[in-house]
């Protein structure tokens, strides 16, 4: 069969022949892959920089996807951290880490959206006690996960959602997804005005923009005793942030993370069916673009903004 194969962490995967993997347990089946998302998490898997990387090569990237199982069912699946990923004509899936999709479901939006949408879905459902009516700031709302977070927060009953980012054209699209307000990260005064009293921050950025936003919100809060829960989800702007110690003393701020590890695998799996169902029903607007597996090398360098889905 053909697969996207990484043989060096410095180079993108190459479309080439690869041995067909074999199921090893009675829970595993060989599926025909129909779609696999090219998420930032997959990029960091393929360049060896993700915190779960073991350094083993060659590897086929892809952490999740949609495939056809031997019984004919259409399934969304999540793969364990091994060197056999989803960007191949076939891959091995543990049925316990998969969910059957409604008949007729389009695999492309599901493969595109499950990873970015799950980031806010599990954060709100599994990492904090989120209650309907609370207000949410999405920091880094112009990305795919941030745009999904606006919609997921609204879906769970957020009273007021603010989207913050740096690209004006993508910020302008956020009210159409449900954002009640948008704010440019280049305007700290606007951020104070729009978000100083939020209950929850879903942070996809970390780095300097998160530290600056935290300083502004904590300093300008109307009532510093009002709880502020900062959920660290992504670090696209930098792996480290200089948090002033006073921020943790001067306001009722708690910082939690949400991701692989802080959310146990079983908690992710419990949430899969409901999210897959919402995506299959078309509840969320999804920005996806299908690219054939044979073009994976070119797709790797394409950073247009929409979520690329590799289709074998
Ligand atoms: N923990 C989890 O469960 C989980 C799950 C999914 C994703 N994530 C993480 O979440 C992050 C975002 O993922 P994604 O799928 O949304 O990626 P994406 O679609 O590639 O979007 C990334 C966005 O980040 C913005 N950005 C990059 N550098 C920035 C900076 N210095 N300041 C402000 N904005 C900046 C870009 O904004 P511009 O439009 O301005 O270029 C872009 O819109 C990644 O770090 C990813 O690994 C975490």
CSV table of C-alpha atoms and ligand atoms in Angstrom, one decimal:
chain,number,residue,atom,x,y,z
A,1,UNK,CA,0.0,0.0,0.0
A,2,UNK,CA,1.0,3.7,-0.1
A,3,UNK,CA,1.5,5.9,2.9
A,4,UNK,CA,2.9,9.3,3.9
A,5,UNK,CA,6.3,8.3,5.4
A,6,UNK,CA,8.6,10.4,7.6
A,7,UNK,CA,12.2,9.1,7.5
A,8,UNK,CA,13.9,12.2,8.9
A,9,UNK,CA,12.5,14.7,11.5
A,10,UNK,CA,13.8,17.6,9.4
A,11,UNK,CA,11.8,16.8,6.3
A,12,UNK,CA,8.1,16.5,5.4
A,13,UNK,CA,6.6,13.0,4.9
A,14,UNK,CA,6.9,11.5,1.4
A,15,UNK,CA,4.3,9.5,-0.5
A,16,UNK,CA,5.8,6.0,-0.9
A,17,UNK,CA,5.2,2.2,-0.6
A,18,UNK,CA,4.8,1.0,3.0
A,19,UNK,CA,4.0,-2.4,4.5
A,20,UNK,CA,0.4,-3.1,5.4
A,21,UNK,CA,0.1,-3.2,9.2
A,22,UNK,CA,-1.5,-6.2,10.9
A,23,UNK,CA,-4.0,-6.2,13.8
A,24,UNK,CA,-2.4,-7.7,16.9
A,25,UNK,CA,-5.4,-8.2,19.3
A,26,UNK,CA,-9.0,-9.2,19.0
A,27,UNK,CA,-10.0,-5.5,19.4
A,28,UNK,CA,-8.0,-4.4,16.4
A,29,UNK,CA,-9.1,-4.3,12.8
A,30,UNK,CA,-7.6,-3.1,9.5
A,31,UNK,CA,-9.5,-0.2,8.1
A,32,UNK,CA,-9.5,1.5,4.7
A,33,UNK,CA,-8.6,5.1,5.5
A,34,UNK,CA,-10.9,7.7,3.9
A,35,UNK,CA,-9.7,10.9,5.6
A,36,UNK,CA,-7.1,12.0,8.1
A,37,UNK,CA,-6.7,15.6,9.5
A,38,UNK,CA,-3.4,17.5,9.2
A,39,UNK,CA,-3.6,19.1,12.6
A,40,UNK,CA,-0.8,21.0,14.3
A,41,UNK,CA,-0.5,18.0,16.6
A,42,UNK,CA,0.3,15.9,13.5
A,43,UNK,CA,2.9,18.4,12.4
A,44,UNK,CA,4.6,18.1,15.8
A,45,UNK,CA,4.3,14.3,15.7
A,46,UNK,CA,6.0,14.3,12.3
A,47,UNK,CA,8.8,16.6,13.2
A,48,UNK,CA,9.5,14.9,16.5
A,49,UNK,CA,8.7,17.9,18.7
A,50,UNK,CA,5.6,16.7,20.5
A,51,UNK,CA,6.0,15.8,24.1
A,52,UNK,CA,4.8,12.2,23.4
A,53,UNK,CA,7.5,11.7,20.7
A,54,UNK,CA,9.8,8.7,21.2
A,55,UNK,CA,12.1,9.6,18.3
A,56,UNK,CA,11.4,6.4,16.5
A,57,UNK,CA,11.6,6.4,12.6
A,58,UNK,CA,10.3,5.7,10.0
A,59,UNK,CA,6.8,6.8,11.0
A,60,UNK,CA,3.5,7.3,9.3
A,61,UNK,CA,1.9,10.5,10.7
A,62,UNK,CA,-1.8,11.0,11.6
A,63,UNK,CA,-3.4,10.7,15.0
A,64,UNK,CA,-7.0,10.3,14.0
A,65,UNK,CA,-9.3,9.9,10.9
A,66,UNK,CA,-12.3,8.3,9.3
A,67,UNK,CA,-12.2,4.8,7.8
A,68,UNK,CA,-14.2,1.9,6.6
A,69,UNK,CA,-14.0,-1.2,8.9
A,70,UNK,CA,-14.2,-4.7,7.6
A,71,UNK,CA,-17.9,-4.9,8.7
A,72,UNK,CA,-18.7,-2.0,6.4
A,73,UNK,CA,-19.2,0.5,9.2
A,74,UNK,CA,-17.9,4.1,8.8
A,75,UNK,CA,-15.8,4.9,11.9
A,76,UNK,CA,-14.0,7.9,13.3
A,77,UNK,CA,-10.9,6.6,15.1
A,78,UNK,CA,-8.2,7.9,17.4
A,79,UNK,CA,-4.8,6.2,17.2
A,80,UNK,CA,-2.4,5.5,20.0
A,81,UNK,CA,1.1,7.1,20.0
A,82,UNK,CA,2.9,4.6,17.7
A,83,UNK,CA,4.8,4.9,14.4
A,84,UNK,CA,1.7,3.7,12.4
A,85,UNK,CA,-0.5,6.6,11.9
A,86,UNK,CA,-3.6,7.5,9.8
A,87,UNK,CA,-2.0,8.9,6.6
A,88,UNK,CA,-2.0,5.6,4.8
A,89,UNK,CA,-4.3,3.7,2.6
A,90,UNK,CA,-4.9,1.3,5.5
A,91,UNK,CA,-4.2,1.4,9.2
A,92,UNK,CA,-5.0,-0.6,12.3
A,93,UNK,CA,-7.7,0.7,14.6
A,94,UNK,CA,-8.6,-0.4,18.1
A,95,UNK,CA,-12.4,-0.6,17.9
A,96,UNK,CA,-12.6,0.7,21.5
A,97,UNK,CA,-11.0,3.9,20.3
A,98,UNK,CA,-13.4,4.5,17.5
A,99,UNK,CA,-17.0,5.6,17.1
A,100,UNK,CA,-19.5,4.5,14.4
A,101,UNK,CA,-20.7,7.4,12.3
A,102,UNK,CA,-24.2,7.9,11.0
A,103,UNK,CA,-24.7,6.4,7.5
A,104,UNK,CA,-24.0,8.9,4.8
A,105,UNK,CA,-21.7,11.0,7.0
A,106,UNK,CA,-19.1,13.0,4.9
A,107,UNK,CA,-15.7,11.9,6.3
A,108,UNK,CA,-14.0,15.2,5.4
A,109,UNK,CA,-15.6,17.5,8.0
A,110,UNK,CA,-15.4,14.9,10.7
A,111,UNK,CA,-11.7,14.3,10.1
A,112,UNK,CA,-11.1,18.0,9.9
A,113,UNK,CA,-13.0,19.0,13.0
A,114,UNK,CA,-12.8,16.3,15.7
A,115,UNK,CA,-9.3,17.3,16.9
A,116,UNK,CA,-9.7,21.1,17.0
A,117,UNK,CA,-13.3,20.8,18.4
A,118,UNK,CA,-12.4,18.2,21.0
A,119,UNK,CA,-9.8,20.7,22.5
A,120,UNK,CA,-12.5,23.0,23.8
A,121,UNK,CA,-15.2,20.3,24.2
A,122,UNK,CA,-13.1,18.3,26.8
A,123,UNK,CA,-11.7,21.5,28.4
A,124,UNK,CA,-15.3,22.7,29.2
A,125,UNK,CA,-16.7,19.3,30.0
A,126,UNK,CA,-13.7,17.6,31.7
A,127,UNK,CA,-11.3,20.1,33.1
A,128,UNK,CA,-13.5,22.8,34.7
A,129,UNK,CA,-16.9,23.2,36.2
A,130,UNK,CA,-18.4,25.2,33.3
A,131,UNK,CA,-21.9,26.4,33.8
A,132,UNK,CA,-24.3,27.8,31.2
A,133,UNK,CA,-24.4,31.6,31.3
A,134,UNK,CA,-20.7,32.0,32.0
A,135,UNK,CA,-18.6,34.3,29.8
A,136,UNK,CA,-15.6,33.0,27.8
A,137,UNK,CA,-12.6,34.6,26.1
A,138,UNK,CA,-11.1,32.5,23.3
A,139,UNK,CA,-7.4,33.5,23.0
A,140,UNK,CA,-6.3,32.6,19.5
A,141,UNK,CA,-9.7,32.5,18.0
A,142,UNK,CA,-8.6,32.9,14.4
A,143,UNK,CA,-7.2,29.3,14.2
A,144,UNK,CA,-9.2,26.2,13.5
A,145,UNK,CA,-9.4,25.1,17.2
A,146,UNK,CA,-10.2,28.7,18.3
A,147,UNK,CA,-13.0,29.1,15.8
A,148,UNK,CA,-14.4,25.7,17.0
A,149,UNK,CA,-14.1,26.9,20.6
A,150,UNK,CA,-16.3,29.9,19.9
A,151,UNK,CA,-19.0,27.5,18.6
A,152,UNK,CA,-18.5,24.8,21.3
A,153,UNK,CA,-18.7,27.4,24.1
A,154,UNK,CA,-22.0,28.7,22.6
A,155,UNK,CA,-23.2,25.1,22.2
A,156,UNK,CA,-22.7,24.5,25.9
A,157,UNK,CA,-24.6,27.7,26.8
A,158,UNK,CA,-21.9,30.3,27.3
A,159,UNK,CA,-23.6,33.6,27.9
A,160,UNK,CA,-21.0,35.8,26.3
A,161,UNK,CA,-18.1,34.7,24.1
A,162,UNK,CA,-15.2,37.0,23.0
A,163,UNK,CA,-12.8,35.9,20.3
A,164,UNK,CA,-9.3,37.4,20.4
A,165,UNK,CA,-6.7,37.0,17.6
A,166,UNK,CA,-4.4,39.0,15.4
A,167,UNK,CA,-5.7,38.5,11.8
A,168,UNK,CA,-8.4,40.9,11.1
A,169,UNK,CA,-10.1,39.0,8.2
A,170,UNK,CA,-10.5,35.9,10.3
A,171,UNK,CA,-11.6,38.0,13.4
A,172,UNK,CA,-14.3,39.5,11.2
A,173,UNK,CA,-15.8,36.1,10.5
A,174,UNK,CA,-16.2,35.1,14.1
A,175,UNK,CA,-19.6,36.8,14.8
A,176,UNK,CA,-20.9,34.5,12.1
A,177,UNK,CA,-19.9,31.6,14.3
A,178,UNK,CA,-21.5,33.0,17.4
A,179,UNK,CA,-19.0,35.3,18.9
A,180,UNK,CA,-20.6,38.2,20.8
A,181,UNK,CA,-17.5,40.3,20.4
A,182,UNK,CA,-14.1,40.2,18.8
A,183,UNK,CA,-10.9,42.0,19.8
A,184,UNK,CA,-7.5,42.4,18.2
A,185,UNK,CA,-4.5,41.2,20.2
A,186,UNK,CA,-2.7,44.3,19.0
A,187,UNK,CA,-5.0,46.5,21.1
A,188,UNK,CA,-4.6,45.8,24.9
A,189,UNK,CA,-7.1,48.6,25.7
A,190,UNK,CA,-9.8,46.9,23.6
A,191,UNK,CA,-9.0,43.5,25.3
A,192,UNK,CA,-9.5,45.1,28.7
A,193,UNK,CA,-12.8,46.6,27.7
A,194,UNK,CA,-14.1,43.4,26.1
A,195,UNK,CA,-12.7,40.7,28.4
A,196,UNK,CA,-11.6,42.0,31.8
A,197,UNK,CA,-14.6,40.4,33.6
A,198,UNK,CA,-14.8,37.0,31.8
A,199,UNK,CA,-15.2,33.8,33.8
A,200,UNK,CA,-13.1,31.5,31.6
A,201,UNK,CA,-10.3,31.9,29.2
A,202,UNK,CA,-9.6,29.1,26.6
A,203,UNK,CA,-6.0,29.8,25.7
A,204,UNK,CA,-4.5,28.4,22.4
A,205,UNK,CA,-1.6,30.8,22.3
A,206,UNK,CA,0.5,30.9,25.5
A,207,UNK,CA,3.8,32.8,25.1
A,208,UNK,CA,3.9,36.6,25.2
A,209,UNK,CA,0.3,37.2,24.0
A,210,UNK,CA,-1.1,35.1,26.8
A,211,UNK,CA,1.1,36.7,29.5
A,212,UNK,CA,0.1,40.1,28.2
A,213,UNK,CA,-3.6,39.2,28.1
A,214,UNK,CA,-3.4,37.8,31.7
A,215,UNK,CA,-1.7,40.9,33.0
A,216,UNK,CA,-4.4,43.1,31.4
A,217,UNK,CA,-7.4,41.1,32.6
A,218,UNK,CA,-6.1,40.6,36.1
A,219,UNK,CA,-5.1,44.3,36.5
A,220,UNK,CA,-8.4,45.7,35.1
A,221,UNK,CA,-10.9,43.3,36.6
A,222,UNK,CA,-13.9,45.0,38.1
A,223,UNK,CA,-14.1,42.5,41.0
A,224,UNK,CA,-10.8,40.7,41.6
A,225,UNK,CA,-12.5,38.2,43.9
A,226,UNK,CA,-14.6,36.9,41.0
A,227,UNK,CA,-13.1,33.5,39.9
A,228,UNK,CA,-11.1,33.5,36.6
A,229,UNK,CA,-10.3,30.1,35.2
A,230,UNK,CA,-7.5,30.1,32.6
A,231,UNK,CA,-7.4,26.9,30.6
A,232,UNK,CA,-4.1,26.3,28.8
A,233,UNK,CA,-4.8,24.3,25.6
A,234,UNK,CA,-2.3,25.3,22.9
A,235,UNK,CA,1.0,27.1,22.7
A,236,UNK,CA,1.1,28.2,19.1
A,237,UNK,CA,2.7,31.6,20.2
A,238,UNK,CA,5.4,30.1,22.4
A,239,UNK,CA,6.0,27.2,24.8
A,240,UNK,CA,6.7,29.5,27.8
A,241,UNK,CA,5.0,32.5,29.2
A,242,UNK,CA,6.3,34.9,31.9
A,243,UNK,CA,3.4,35.0,34.4
A,244,UNK,CA,3.8,37.7,37.1
A,245,UNK,CA,3.4,36.2,40.6
A,246,UNK,CA,1.1,39.1,41.5
A,247,UNK,CA,-1.4,37.8,38.9
A,248,UNK,CA,-2.0,34.8,41.1
A,249,UNK,CA,-2.3,36.8,44.3
A,250,UNK,CA,-4.2,39.9,43.1
A,251,UNK,CA,-7.0,38.1,41.5
A,252,UNK,CA,-8.9,34.8,42.0
A,253,UNK,CA,-7.0,33.2,39.1
A,254,UNK,CA,-6.5,29.5,38.6
A,255,UNK,CA,-4.6,28.1,35.6
A,256,UNK,CA,-5.3,24.6,34.4
A,257,UNK,CA,-4.2,22.7,31.3
A,258,UNK,CA,-6.2,20.5,29.0
A,259,UNK,CA,-4.7,18.0,26.7
A,260,UNK,CA,-3.3,14.4,26.4
A,261,UNK,CA,-2.3,13.4,30.0
A,262,UNK,CA,-4.3,16.0,32.0
A,263,UNK,CA,-7.3,14.5,30.3
A,264,UNK,CA,-7.1,10.7,30.6
A,265,UNK,CA,-7.6,8.8,27.3
A,266,UNK,CA,-10.8,7.3,28.7
A,267,UNK,CA,-12.3,10.8,29.2
A,268,UNK,CA,-11.6,11.7,25.6
A,269,UNK,CA,-13.2,8.4,24.4
A,270,UNK,CA,-16.3,9.0,26.5
A,271,UNK,CA,-16.8,12.4,24.8
A,272,UNK,CA,-16.1,11.1,21.2
A,273,UNK,CA,-19.7,9.9,20.3
A,274,UNK,CA,-21.5,13.1,21.3
A,275,UNK,CA,-19.0,15.4,19.5
A,276,UNK,CA,-18.9,13.1,16.4
A,277,UNK,CA,-22.7,13.2,16.3
A,278,UNK,CA,-22.8,17.0,16.4
A,279,UNK,CA,-20.3,17.3,13.7
A,280,UNK,CA,-22.1,14.7,11.5
A,281,UNK,CA,-25.3,16.6,12.0
A,282,UNK,CA,-23.7,19.8,10.8
A,283,UNK,CA,-24.0,21.7,14.1
A,284,UNK,CA,-20.7,23.5,13.6
A,285,UNK,CA,-19.3,25.4,10.7
A,286,UNK,CA,-16.1,23.7,9.5
A,287,UNK,CA,-13.3,25.0,7.3
A,288,UNK,CA,-11.9,21.9,5.6
A,289,UNK,CA,-10.0,21.2,2.4
A,290,UNK,CA,-9.3,17.7,1.0
A,291,UNK,CA,-5.9,16.9,-0.5
A,292,UNK,CA,-5.0,13.5,-2.0
A,293,UNK,CA,-2.5,11.4,-0.1
A,294,UNK,CA,-0.2,11.5,-3.1
A,295,UNK,CA,0.2,15.2,-2.6
A,296,UNK,CA,1.0,15.0,1.1
A,297,UNK,CA,4.5,16.5,0.8
A,298,UNK,CA,3.1,19.7,-0.8
A,299,UNK,CA,0.2,19.8,1.7
A,300,UNK,CA,2.7,19.9,4.5
A,301,UNK,CA,4.1,23.2,3.4
A,302,UNK,CA,0.7,24.7,2.7
A,303,UNK,CA,-0.3,27.0,5.6
A,304,UNK,CA,-3.4,28.7,4.1
A,305,UNK,CA,-5.4,28.5,7.3
A,306,UNK,CA,-8.2,26.0,6.5
A,307,UNK,CA,-7.8,22.5,7.9
A,308,UNK,CA,-6.2,20.1,5.4
A,309,UNK,CA,-7.6,16.6,5.3
A,310,UNK,CA,-5.5,13.9,3.6
A,311,UNK,CA,-7.6,11.5,1.5
A,312,UNK,CA,-6.0,8.2,0.5
B,1,LIG,N1,-4.7,20.5,24.1
B,1,LIG,C1,-5.5,20.0,23.1
B,1,LIG,O1,-6.3,19.1,23.4
B,1,LIG,C2,-5.4,20.6,21.7
B,1,LIG,C3,-6.2,20.1,20.7
B,1,LIG,C4,-6.1,20.7,19.4
B,1,LIG,C5,-5.2,21.7,19.2
B,1,LIG,N2,-4.4,22.1,20.2
B,1,LIG,C6,-3.4,23.2,20.0
B,1,LIG,O2,-4.1,24.4,19.8
B,1,LIG,C7,-3.2,25.3,19.0
B,1,LIG,C8,-4.1,25.8,17.9
B,1,LIG,O3,-4.4,24.7,17.0
B,1,LIG,P1,-5.3,25.0,15.7
B,1,LIG,O4,-5.7,23.7,15.2
B,1,LIG,O5,-6.2,26.1,15.9
B,1,LIG,O6,-4.1,25.5,14.7
B,1,LIG,P2,-4.3,26.4,13.4
B,1,LIG,O7,-5.6,26.1,12.8
B,1,LIG,O8,-3.0,26.2,12.6
B,1,LIG,O9,-4.4,27.9,13.9
B,1,LIG,C9,-3.3,28.5,14.6
B,1,LIG,C10,-3.6,30.0,14.8
B,1,LIG,O10,-2.7,30.5,15.7
B,1,LIG,C11,-2.5,31.8,15.4
B,1,LIG,N3,-1.2,32.3,15.8
B,1,LIG,C12,0.0,31.7,15.6
B,1,LIG,N4,1.0,32.4,16.2
B,1,LIG,C13,0.3,33.4,16.9
B,1,LIG,C14,0.8,34.5,17.7
B,1,LIG,N5,2.1,34.7,18.0
B,1,LIG,N6,-0.1,35.4,18.2
B,1,LIG,C15,-1.4,35.2,17.9
B,1,LIG,N7,-1.9,34.2,17.1
B,1,LIG,C16,-1.0,33.4,16.6
B,1,LIG,C17,-2.6,31.9,13.9
B,1,LIG,O11,-3.1,33.2,13.7
B,1,LIG,P3,-3.0,34.1,12.4
B,1,LIG,O12,-4.3,33.8,11.8
B,1,LIG,O13,-2.9,35.5,13.0
B,1,LIG,O14,-1.8,33.6,11.7
B,1,LIG,C18,-3.6,30.8,13.5
B,1,LIG,O15,-4.8,31.4,13.3
B,1,LIG,C19,-2.0,24.4,18.6
B,1,LIG,O16,-1.0,24.7,19.5
B,1,LIG,C20,-2.5,23.0,18.8
B,1,LIG,O17,-1.5,22.1,19.0
B,1,LIG,C21,-4.5,21.6,21.5
